[in-house]
């Protein structure tokens, strides 16, 4: 993390940095956005206080204010190249990153709201087992959940993510979340993640929400490629991914260090031509 931050600052501070160099750094910026946008830094800083955090994530090395300053500066500098060259947005790519509701037979995917906080805590976001499956801390107070919702709203507004509350239409309960937590506008690429509360698992909701997001990515965001990943040990997510028609691309070994051990990630994807040759979801 520290190496990524220092390289980013070096690029931003150098008067000779080219647009191509900034574009090439986009993947690293996405790593930082995911780490801080997900609020996982709070968990790591708690480990730091206990003396259990690796040196490259020490408190003070990467602060919340510091990382958001870097991301904002990066965005501004990249935009300045387009203004200087007189370039404009392409006519179709990327699509509108603003939130639109997505409705399926049993679910409504929409922007999270403060009034969802209690339902979120009741069904999934306070559950260590659910949150831990994708490296997130659990949230046990309404205030903390509302702060997280505000952060999600900000990153969505900036076009970096599109994060939805998954609402069970029959009950009105927020039973999970589904999102494009990473949107790469330059390469027309998005990565999906989702979680469903334990009481609502085994009912096909994860598959239904994921299919809806795939449609959103290709129909609304005008993406070329949609990616999703899971732990090799997460057989239920692997089944969801396969049902949704993703193609297995490969496994990155020891991809994450979490809870004192390394874990790999299996990566899958769908291309736009593959999506358009199959069934489309009802995206409104």
PDB file of C-alpha atoms in Angstrom:
ATOM      1  CA  UNK A   1       0.000   0.000   0.000  1.00  0.00           C
ATOM      2  CA  UNK A   2       2.752   2.424   0.938  1.00  0.00           C
ATOM      3  CA  UNK A   3       4.563   1.705  -2.331  1.00  0.00           C
ATOM      4  CA  UNK A   4       1.399   2.387  -4.339  1.00  0.00           C
ATOM      5  CA  UNK A   5       0.772   5.634  -2.471  1.00  0.00           C
ATOM      6  CA  UNK A   6       4.339   6.869  -2.935  1.00  0.00           C
ATOM      7  CA  UNK A   7       4.309   6.044  -6.650  1.00  0.00           C
ATOM      8  CA  UNK A   8       1.012   7.874  -7.061  1.00  0.00           C
ATOM      9  CA  UNK A   9       2.339  10.966  -5.312  1.00  0.00           C
ATOM     10  CA  UNK A  10       5.465  10.836  -7.461  1.00  0.00           C
ATOM     11  CA  UNK A  11       3.379  10.799 -10.639  1.00  0.00           C
ATOM     12  CA  UNK A  12       1.180  13.650  -9.430  1.00  0.00           C
ATOM     13  CA  UNK A  13       4.075  15.831  -8.301  1.00  0.00           C
ATOM     14  CA  UNK A  14       6.146  15.395 -11.460  1.00  0.00           C
ATOM     15  CA  UNK A  15       5.598  18.101 -14.122  1.00  0.00           C
ATOM     16  CA  UNK A  16       6.612  15.629 -16.855  1.00  0.00           C
ATOM     17  CA  UNK A  17       4.064  12.910 -16.066  1.00  0.00           C
ATOM     18  CA  UNK A  18       2.171  11.918 -19.215  1.00  0.00           C
ATOM     19  CA  UNK A  19      -1.461  10.918 -19.592  1.00  0.00           C
ATOM     20  CA  UNK A  20      -0.300   7.430 -20.603  1.00  0.00           C
ATOM     21  CA  UNK A  21       1.609   7.055 -17.325  1.00  0.00           C
ATOM     22  CA  UNK A  22      -1.451   8.074 -15.331  1.00  0.00           C
ATOM     23  CA  UNK A  23      -3.665   5.693 -17.299  1.00  0.00           C
ATOM     24  CA  UNK A  24      -1.212   2.856 -16.641  1.00  0.00           C
ATOM     25  CA  UNK A  25      -1.483   3.569 -12.904  1.00  0.00           C
ATOM     26  CA  UNK A  26      -5.291   3.181 -12.994  1.00  0.00           C
ATOM     27  CA  UNK A  27      -5.207  -0.375 -11.672  1.00  0.00           C
ATOM     28  CA  UNK A  28      -3.274   0.689  -8.571  1.00  0.00           C
ATOM     29  CA  UNK A  29      -5.692   3.555  -7.969  1.00  0.00           C
ATOM     30  CA  UNK A  30      -8.532   1.034  -8.136  1.00  0.00           C
ATOM     31  CA  UNK A  31      -6.842  -1.036  -5.417  1.00  0.00           C
ATOM     32  CA  UNK A  32      -6.688   2.020  -3.145  1.00  0.00           C
ATOM     33  CA  UNK A  33     -10.292   2.984  -3.908  1.00  0.00           C
ATOM     34  CA  UNK A  34     -11.520  -0.494  -3.014  1.00  0.00           C
ATOM     35  CA  UNK A  35      -9.499  -0.606   0.213  1.00  0.00           C
ATOM     36  CA  UNK A  36     -10.616   2.762   1.553  1.00  0.00           C
ATOM     37  CA  UNK A  37     -14.033   2.870  -0.093  1.00  0.00           C
ATOM     38  CA  UNK A  38     -14.928  -0.359   1.692  1.00  0.00           C
ATOM     39  CA  UNK A  39     -13.873   1.016   5.082  1.00  0.00           C
ATOM     40  CA  UNK A  40     -11.615  -2.003   5.615  1.00  0.00           C
ATOM     41  CA  UNK A  41      -8.933   0.435   6.786  1.00  0.00           C
ATOM     42  CA  UNK A  42     -10.827   0.746  10.098  1.00  0.00           C
ATOM     43  CA  UNK A  43     -10.313  -2.941  10.743  1.00  0.00           C
ATOM     44  CA  UNK A  44      -6.629  -2.722   9.817  1.00  0.00           C
ATOM     45  CA  UNK A  45      -6.073   0.285  12.064  1.00  0.00           C
ATOM     46  CA  UNK A  46      -7.616  -1.667  14.946  1.00  0.00           C
ATOM     47  CA  UNK A  47      -5.072  -4.404  14.263  1.00  0.00           C
ATOM     48  CA  UNK A  48      -2.370  -1.729  14.213  1.00  0.00           C
ATOM     49  CA  UNK A  49      -3.292  -0.679  17.742  1.00  0.00           C
ATOM     50  CA  UNK A  50      -2.871  -4.303  18.813  1.00  0.00           C
ATOM     51  CA  UNK A  51       0.542  -4.467  17.139  1.00  0.00           C
ATOM     52  CA  UNK A  52      -0.624  -7.031  14.579  1.00  0.00           C
ATOM     53  CA  UNK A  53      -0.566  -4.965  11.382  1.00  0.00           C
ATOM     54  CA  UNK A  54       2.139  -5.347   8.696  1.00  0.00           C
ATOM     55  CA  UNK A  55       4.499  -2.331   8.489  1.00  0.00           C
ATOM     56  CA  UNK A  56       3.188  -1.203   5.095  1.00  0.00           C
ATOM     57  CA  UNK A  57      -0.243  -0.504   6.612  1.00  0.00           C
ATOM     58  CA  UNK A  58       0.846   1.367   9.738  1.00  0.00           C
ATOM     59  CA  UNK A  59      -1.320   4.190  11.012  1.00  0.00           C
ATOM     60  CA  UNK A  60       0.042   7.440   9.603  1.00  0.00           C
ATOM     61  CA  UNK A  61       1.466   5.769   6.515  1.00  0.00           C
ATOM     62  CA  UNK A  62      -1.990   5.707   4.930  1.00  0.00           C
ATOM     63  CA  UNK A  63      -4.567   7.942   6.573  1.00  0.00           C
ATOM     64  CA  UNK A  64      -8.140   8.343   5.371  1.00  0.00           C
ATOM     65  CA  UNK A  65      -7.622  12.035   4.600  1.00  0.00           C
ATOM     66  CA  UNK A  66      -4.359  11.318   2.817  1.00  0.00           C
ATOM     67  CA  UNK A  67      -5.764   8.662   0.526  1.00  0.00           C
ATOM     68  CA  UNK A  68      -8.835  10.661  -0.447  1.00  0.00           C
ATOM     69  CA  UNK A  69      -6.570  13.615  -1.217  1.00  0.00           C
ATOM     70  CA  UNK A  70      -4.496  11.391  -3.505  1.00  0.00           C
ATOM     71  CA  UNK A  71      -7.561  10.011  -5.286  1.00  0.00           C
ATOM     72  CA  UNK A  72      -8.998  13.487  -5.820  1.00  0.00           C
ATOM     73  CA  UNK A  73      -5.698  14.837  -7.138  1.00  0.00           C
ATOM     74  CA  UNK A  74      -5.353  11.844  -9.452  1.00  0.00           C
ATOM     75  CA  UNK A  75      -8.829  12.393 -10.871  1.00  0.00           C
ATOM     76  CA  UNK A  76      -8.246  16.126 -11.373  1.00  0.00           C
ATOM     77  CA  UNK A  77      -4.896  15.623 -13.113  1.00  0.00           C
ATOM     78  CA  UNK A  78      -6.287  12.965 -15.439  1.00  0.00           C
ATOM     79  CA  UNK A  79      -9.215  15.226 -16.330  1.00  0.00           C
ATOM     80  CA  UNK A  80      -6.823  18.100 -17.026  1.00  0.00           C
ATOM     81  CA  UNK A  81      -5.241  16.141 -19.888  1.00  0.00           C
ATOM     82  CA  UNK A  82      -8.619  15.769 -21.588  1.00  0.00           C
ATOM     83  CA  UNK A  83      -9.368  19.475 -21.166  1.00  0.00           C
ATOM     84  CA  UNK A  84      -5.976  20.468 -22.569  1.00  0.00           C
ATOM     85  CA  UNK A  85      -6.434  18.250 -25.621  1.00  0.00           C
ATOM     86  CA  UNK A  86     -10.050  19.290 -26.160  1.00  0.00           C
ATOM     87  CA  UNK A  87     -11.265  15.710 -25.809  1.00  0.00           C
ATOM     88  CA  UNK A  88     -14.854  14.986 -24.809  1.00  0.00           C
ATOM     89  CA  UNK A  89     -16.631  11.973 -23.421  1.00  0.00           C
ATOM     90  CA  UNK A  90     -17.286   9.221 -25.960  1.00  0.00           C
ATOM     91  CA  UNK A  91     -20.836   9.091 -27.255  1.00  0.00           C
ATOM     92  CA  UNK A  92     -21.573   5.714 -25.668  1.00  0.00           C
ATOM     93  CA  UNK A  93     -18.751   4.656 -23.358  1.00  0.00           C
ATOM     94  CA  UNK A  94     -18.875   4.767 -20.468  1.00  0.00           C
ATOM     95  CA  UNK A  95     -22.569   4.845 -19.686  1.00  0.00           C
ATOM     96  CA  UNK A  96     -24.320   6.851 -17.008  1.00  0.00           C
ATOM     97  CA  UNK A  97     -22.786   5.876 -13.638  1.00  0.00           C
ATOM     98  CA  UNK A  98     -25.696   7.387 -11.719  1.00  0.00           C
ATOM     99  CA  UNK A  99     -27.904   5.007  -9.772  1.00  0.00           C
ATOM    100  CA  UNK A 100     -30.972   3.579 -11.460  1.00  0.00           C
ATOM    101  CA  UNK A 101     -33.316   1.073  -9.911  1.00  0.00           C
ATOM    102  CA  UNK A 102     -33.194  -2.507 -11.157  1.00  0.00           C
ATOM    103  CA  UNK A 103     -36.231  -4.712 -10.600  1.00  0.00           C
ATOM    104  CA  UNK A 104     -36.403  -8.491 -10.885  1.00  0.00           C
ATOM    105  CA  UNK A 105     -39.187 -10.941 -10.102  1.00  0.00           C
ATOM    106  CA  UNK A 106     -38.523 -10.920  -6.349  1.00  0.00           C
ATOM    107  CA  UNK A 107     -35.975  -8.174  -5.768  1.00  0.00           C
ATOM    108  CA  UNK A 108     -35.509  -4.443  -6.057  1.00  0.00           C
ATOM    109  CA  UNK A 109     -31.955  -3.130  -6.383  1.00  0.00           C
ATOM    110  CA  UNK A 110     -31.726   0.563  -5.507  1.00  0.00           C
ATOM    111  CA  UNK A 111     -29.474   3.095  -3.795  1.00  0.00           C
ATOM    112  CA  UNK A 112     -28.959   2.554  -0.067  1.00  0.00           C
ATOM    113  CA  UNK A 113     -30.774   4.959   2.265  1.00  0.00           C
ATOM    114  CA  UNK A 114     -30.303   5.889   5.903  1.00  0.00           C
ATOM    115  CA  UNK A 115     -33.666   4.331   6.700  1.00  0.00           C
ATOM    116  CA  UNK A 116     -32.215   0.983   5.555  1.00  0.00           C
ATOM    117  CA  UNK A 117     -29.691   0.965   8.424  1.00  0.00           C
ATOM    118  CA  UNK A 118     -31.772  -1.038  10.911  1.00  0.00           C
ATOM    119  CA  UNK A 119     -32.788  -3.573   8.284  1.00  0.00           C
ATOM    120  CA  UNK A 120     -29.178  -3.908   7.149  1.00  0.00           C
ATOM    121  CA  UNK A 121     -28.002  -4.573  10.716  1.00  0.00           C
ATOM    122  CA  UNK A 122     -30.832  -7.012  11.322  1.00  0.00           C
ATOM    123  CA  UNK A 123     -30.124  -9.079   8.220  1.00  0.00           C
ATOM    124  CA  UNK A 124     -26.464  -8.946   7.229  1.00  0.00           C
ATOM    125  CA  UNK A 125     -24.133  -6.022   7.907  1.00  0.00           C
ATOM    126  CA  UNK A 126     -23.660  -6.836  11.610  1.00  0.00           C
ATOM    127  CA  UNK A 127     -22.923 -10.496  10.831  1.00  0.00           C
ATOM    128  CA  UNK A 128     -19.194 -11.271  11.032  1.00  0.00           C
ATOM    129  CA  UNK A 129     -19.601 -14.394   8.904  1.00  0.00           C
ATOM    130  CA  UNK A 130     -21.324 -12.551   6.050  1.00  0.00           C
ATOM    131  CA  UNK A 131     -19.067  -9.502   6.102  1.00  0.00           C
ATOM    132  CA  UNK A 132     -15.934 -11.573   6.487  1.00  0.00           C
ATOM    133  CA  UNK A 133     -16.630 -13.435   3.250  1.00  0.00           C
ATOM    134  CA  UNK A 134     -15.570 -10.379   1.280  1.00  0.00           C
ATOM    135  CA  UNK A 135     -13.124  -8.807   3.713  1.00  0.00           C
ATOM    136  CA  UNK A 136     -15.422  -6.257   5.349  1.00  0.00           C
ATOM    137  CA  UNK A 137     -15.819  -5.469   9.056  1.00  0.00           C
ATOM    138  CA  UNK A 138     -19.241  -5.833  10.653  1.00  0.00           C
ATOM    139  CA  UNK A 139     -21.220  -2.743  11.706  1.00  0.00           C
ATOM    140  CA  UNK A 140     -23.288  -2.778  14.880  1.00  0.00           C
ATOM    141  CA  UNK A 141     -24.532   0.807  15.294  1.00  0.00           C
ATOM    142  CA  UNK A 142     -26.976   2.756  13.186  1.00  0.00           C
ATOM    143  CA  UNK A 143     -24.589   5.721  13.125  1.00  0.00           C
ATOM    144  CA  UNK A 144     -21.751   3.629  11.685  1.00  0.00           C
ATOM    145  CA  UNK A 145     -24.012   2.146   9.014  1.00  0.00           C
ATOM    146  CA  UNK A 146     -25.279   5.599   7.996  1.00  0.00           C
ATOM    147  CA  UNK A 147     -21.688   6.840   7.695  1.00  0.00           C
ATOM    148  CA  UNK A 148     -20.923   3.877   5.444  1.00  0.00           C
ATOM    149  CA  UNK A 149     -23.988   4.601   3.303  1.00  0.00           C
ATOM    150  CA  UNK A 150     -22.779   8.197   2.902  1.00  0.00           C
ATOM    151  CA  UNK A 151     -19.388   6.934   1.754  1.00  0.00           C
ATOM    152  CA  UNK A 152     -20.993   4.575  -0.732  1.00  0.00           C
ATOM    153  CA  UNK A 153     -23.107   7.444  -2.055  1.00  0.00           C
ATOM    154  CA  UNK A 154     -20.011   9.594  -2.541  1.00  0.00           C
ATOM    155  CA  UNK A 155     -18.055   6.964  -4.479  1.00  0.00           C
ATOM    156  CA  UNK A 156     -21.109   6.236  -6.615  1.00  0.00           C
ATOM    157  CA  UNK A 157     -21.557   9.932  -7.359  1.00  0.00           C
ATOM    158  CA  UNK A 158     -17.911  10.119  -8.420  1.00  0.00           C
ATOM    159  CA  UNK A 159     -18.505   7.261 -10.858  1.00  0.00           C
ATOM    160  CA  UNK A 160     -16.122   4.820  -9.167  1.00  0.00           C
ATOM    161  CA  UNK A 161     -18.775   2.392  -7.917  1.00  0.00           C
ATOM    162  CA  UNK A 162     -22.449   1.540  -8.252  1.00  0.00           C
ATOM    163  CA  UNK A 163     -23.601  -0.019  -4.984  1.00  0.00           C
ATOM    164  CA  UNK A 164     -27.168  -1.231  -4.484  1.00  0.00           C
ATOM    165  CA  UNK A 165     -29.269  -2.282  -1.530  1.00  0.00           C
ATOM    166  CA  UNK A 166     -30.892  -5.642  -2.296  1.00  0.00           C
ATOM    167  CA  UNK A 167     -34.531  -5.332  -1.216  1.00  0.00           C
ATOM    168  CA  UNK A 168     -36.837  -8.334  -0.912  1.00  0.00           C
ATOM    169  CA  UNK A 169     -40.032  -7.009  -2.486  1.00  0.00           C
ATOM    170  CA  UNK A 170     -42.382  -9.227  -0.490  1.00  0.00           C
ATOM    171  CA  UNK A 171     -41.108  -7.970   2.889  1.00  0.00           C
ATOM    172  CA  UNK A 172     -39.407  -4.652   2.105  1.00  0.00           C
ATOM    173  CA  UNK A 173     -36.326  -5.899   3.981  1.00  0.00           C
ATOM    174  CA  UNK A 174     -32.792  -5.021   2.901  1.00  0.00           C
ATOM    175  CA  UNK A 175     -31.353  -8.536   2.692  1.00  0.00           C
ATOM    176  CA  UNK A 176     -27.920  -7.717   1.297  1.00  0.00           C
ATOM    177  CA  UNK A 177     -25.954  -5.592  -1.131  1.00  0.00           C
ATOM    178  CA  UNK A 178     -24.819  -5.981  -4.733  1.00  0.00           C
ATOM    179  CA  UNK A 179     -22.412  -3.662  -6.462  1.00  0.00           C
ATOM    180  CA  UNK A 180     -19.945  -2.733  -9.094  1.00  0.00           C
ATOM    181  CA  UNK A 181     -17.327  -1.847  -6.495  1.00  0.00           C
ATOM    182  CA  UNK A 182     -14.776  -1.152  -9.222  1.00  0.00           C
ATOM    183  CA  UNK A 183     -15.532   0.720 -12.437  1.00  0.00           C
ATOM    184  CA  UNK A 184     -12.736   1.341 -14.944  1.00  0.00           C
ATOM    185  CA  UNK A 185     -14.134   3.878 -17.396  1.00  0.00           C
ATOM    186  CA  UNK A 186     -11.077   3.893 -19.626  1.00  0.00           C
ATOM    187  CA  UNK A 187     -11.205   0.168 -20.308  1.00  0.00           C
ATOM    188  CA  UNK A 188     -15.014  -0.226 -20.045  1.00  0.00           C
ATOM    189  CA  UNK A 189     -14.648  -2.762 -17.269  1.00  0.00           C
ATOM    190  CA  UNK A 190     -16.495  -3.425 -14.026  1.00  0.00           C
ATOM    191  CA  UNK A 191     -16.168  -5.929 -11.188  1.00  0.00           C
ATOM    192  CA  UNK A 192     -19.172  -7.248  -9.272  1.00  0.00           C
ATOM    193  CA  UNK A 193     -19.433  -8.218  -5.638  1.00  0.00           C
ATOM    194  CA  UNK A 194     -22.467  -9.170  -3.570  1.00  0.00           C
ATOM    195  CA  UNK A 195     -23.529 -10.489  -0.190  1.00  0.00           C
ATOM    196  CA  UNK A 196     -26.837 -11.891   1.038  1.00  0.00           C
ATOM    197  CA  UNK A 197     -27.827 -12.303   4.697  1.00  0.00           C
ATOM    198  CA  UNK A 198     -27.664 -15.853   6.041  1.00  0.00           C
ATOM    199  CA  UNK A 199     -31.421 -16.093   6.659  1.00  0.00           C
ATOM    200  CA  UNK A 200     -32.025 -15.380   2.962  1.00  0.00           C
ATOM    201  CA  UNK A 201     -29.393 -17.660   1.464  1.00  0.00           C
ATOM    202  CA  UNK A 202     -30.316 -20.784  -0.464  1.00  0.00           C
ATOM    203  CA  UNK A 203     -33.301 -19.092  -2.118  1.00  0.00           C
ATOM    204  CA  UNK A 204     -31.671 -18.040  -5.383  1.00  0.00           C
ATOM    205  CA  UNK A 205     -31.478 -14.369  -4.394  1.00  0.00           C
ATOM    206  CA  UNK A 206     -27.729 -14.099  -5.043  1.00  0.00           C
ATOM    207  CA  UNK A 207     -28.151 -15.472  -8.562  1.00  0.00           C
ATOM    208  CA  UNK A 208     -31.112 -13.173  -9.220  1.00  0.00           C
ATOM    209  CA  UNK A 209     -29.236 -10.079  -8.012  1.00  0.00           C
ATOM    210  CA  UNK A 210     -26.058 -10.974  -9.906  1.00  0.00           C
ATOM    211  CA  UNK A 211     -27.924 -11.478 -13.179  1.00  0.00           C
ATOM    212  CA  UNK A 212     -29.577  -8.097 -12.684  1.00  0.00           C
ATOM    213  CA  UNK A 213     -26.197  -6.448 -12.134  1.00  0.00           C
ATOM    214  CA  UNK A 214     -24.791  -8.055 -15.267  1.00  0.00           C
ATOM    215  CA  UNK A 215     -27.641  -6.492 -17.233  1.00  0.00           C
ATOM    216  CA  UNK A 216     -27.049  -3.138 -15.547  1.00  0.00           C
ATOM    217  CA  UNK A 217     -23.368  -3.257 -16.459  1.00  0.00           C
ATOM    218  CA  UNK A 218     -23.927  -3.895 -20.135  1.00  0.00           C
ATOM    219  CA  UNK A 219     -27.195  -2.007 -20.688  1.00  0.00           C
ATOM    220  CA  UNK A 220     -26.728   1.087 -18.512  1.00  0.00           C
ATOM    221  CA  UNK A 221     -22.989   1.408 -17.896  1.00  0.00           C
ATOM    222  CA  UNK A 222     -22.110   0.261 -21.432  1.00  0.00           C
ATOM    223  CA  UNK A 223     -19.295  -1.961 -20.216  1.00  0.00           C
ATOM    224  CA  UNK A 224     -17.334  -4.320 -22.434  1.00  0.00           C
ATOM    225  CA  UNK A 225     -16.392  -6.755 -19.683  1.00  0.00           C
ATOM    226  CA  UNK A 226     -17.904  -7.697 -16.332  1.00  0.00           C
ATOM    227  CA  UNK A 227     -15.749  -9.589 -13.846  1.00  0.00           C
ATOM    228  CA  UNK A 228     -16.437 -11.392 -10.586  1.00  0.00           C
ATOM    229  CA  UNK A 229     -14.225 -13.370  -8.228  1.00  0.00           C
ATOM    230  CA  UNK A 230     -14.547 -15.670  -5.238  1.00  0.00           C
ATOM    231  CA  UNK A 231     -12.429 -17.666  -2.833  1.00  0.00           C
ATOM    232  CA  UNK A 232     -11.687 -21.214  -4.017  1.00  0.00           C
ATOM    233  CA  UNK A 233     -13.296 -22.469  -0.796  1.00  0.00           C
ATOM    234  CA  UNK A 234     -16.538 -20.536  -1.354  1.00  0.00           C
ATOM    235  CA  UNK A 235     -18.442 -23.224  -3.234  1.00  0.00           C
ATOM    236  CA  UNK A 236     -21.838 -21.502  -2.945  1.00  0.00           C
ATOM    237  CA  UNK A 237     -20.554 -18.344  -4.651  1.00  0.00           C
ATOM    238  CA  UNK A 238     -18.851 -20.458  -7.303  1.00  0.00           C
ATOM    239  CA  UNK A 239     -22.213 -22.083  -8.078  1.00  0.00           C
ATOM    240  CA  UNK A 240     -23.879 -18.663  -8.356  1.00  0.00           C
ATOM    241  CA  UNK A 241     -21.159 -17.476 -10.727  1.00  0.00           C
ATOM    242  CA  UNK A 242     -21.481 -20.542 -12.936  1.00  0.00           C
ATOM    243  CA  UNK A 243     -25.293 -20.220 -13.067  1.00  0.00           C
ATOM    244  CA  UNK A 244     -24.894 -16.642 -14.290  1.00  0.00           C
ATOM    245  CA  UNK A 245     -22.817 -17.734 -17.280  1.00  0.00           C
ATOM    246  CA  UNK A 246     -19.395 -16.393 -16.336  1.00  0.00           C
ATOM    247  CA  UNK A 247     -16.280 -17.902 -17.917  1.00  0.00           C
ATOM    248  CA  UNK A 248     -13.484 -19.017 -15.592  1.00  0.00           C
ATOM    249  CA  UNK A 249     -10.265 -17.124 -16.344  1.00  0.00           C
ATOM    250  CA  UNK A 250      -7.887 -18.392 -13.680  1.00  0.00           C
ATOM    251  CA  UNK A 251      -6.886 -18.383 -10.031  1.00  0.00           C
ATOM    252  CA  UNK A 252      -4.491 -15.870  -8.499  1.00  0.00           C
ATOM    253  CA  UNK A 253      -2.619 -17.625  -5.724  1.00  0.00           C
ATOM    254  CA  UNK A 254      -2.200 -15.995  -2.293  1.00  0.00           C
ATOM    255  CA  UNK A 255      -4.071 -12.934  -3.556  1.00  0.00           C
ATOM    256  CA  UNK A 256      -5.170 -11.602  -0.138  1.00  0.00           C
ATOM    257  CA  UNK A 257      -3.618 -11.672   3.321  1.00  0.00           C
ATOM    258  CA  UNK A 258      -6.455 -11.698   5.818  1.00  0.00           C
ATOM    259  CA  UNK A 259      -6.834 -13.146   9.299  1.00  0.00           C
ATOM    260  CA  UNK A 260      -3.227 -14.267   9.463  1.00  0.00           C
ATOM    261  CA  UNK A 261      -3.168 -16.314   6.265  1.00  0.00           C
ATOM    262  CA  UNK A 262      -3.068 -15.950   2.492  1.00  0.00           C
ATOM    263  CA  UNK A 263      -5.975 -16.789   0.222  1.00  0.00           C
ATOM    264  CA  UNK A 264      -6.294 -17.108  -3.514  1.00  0.00           C
ATOM    265  CA  UNK A 265      -9.025 -15.715  -5.742  1.00  0.00           C
ATOM    266  CA  UNK A 266     -10.784 -17.366  -8.670  1.00  0.00           C
ATOM    267  CA  UNK A 267     -11.624 -14.890 -11.442  1.00  0.00           C
ATOM    268  CA  UNK A 268     -14.516 -15.156 -13.907  1.00  0.00           C
ATOM    269  CA  UNK A 269     -15.851 -12.800 -16.588  1.00  0.00           C
ATOM    270  CA  UNK A 270     -18.525 -12.133 -19.210  1.00  0.00           C
ATOM    271  CA  UNK A 271     -17.931 -10.083 -22.380  1.00  0.00           C
ATOM    272  CA  UNK A 272     -20.586  -7.852 -23.914  1.00  0.00           C
ATOM    273  CA  UNK A 273     -21.051 -10.052 -26.998  1.00  0.00           C
ATOM    274  CA  UNK A 274     -21.646 -13.045 -24.731  1.00  0.00           C
ATOM    275  CA  UNK A 275     -24.235 -11.114 -22.758  1.00  0.00           C
ATOM    276  CA  UNK A 276     -26.075  -9.840 -25.827  1.00  0.00           C
ATOM    277  CA  UNK A 277     -26.335 -13.364 -27.216  1.00  0.00           C
ATOM    278  CA  UNK A 278     -28.192 -14.480 -24.068  1.00  0.00           C
ATOM    279  CA  UNK A 279     -31.119 -13.412 -21.917  1.00  0.00           C
ATOM    280  CA  UNK A 280     -31.309  -9.774 -20.782  1.00  0.00           C
ATOM    281  CA  UNK A 281     -32.578  -8.728 -17.383  1.00  0.00           C
ATOM    282  CA  UNK A 282     -35.315  -6.148 -16.854  1.00  0.00           C
ATOM    283  CA  UNK A 283     -33.332  -2.956 -16.233  1.00  0.00           C
ATOM    284  CA  UNK A 284     -35.355   0.216 -15.660  1.00  0.00           C
TER     285      UNK A 284
END
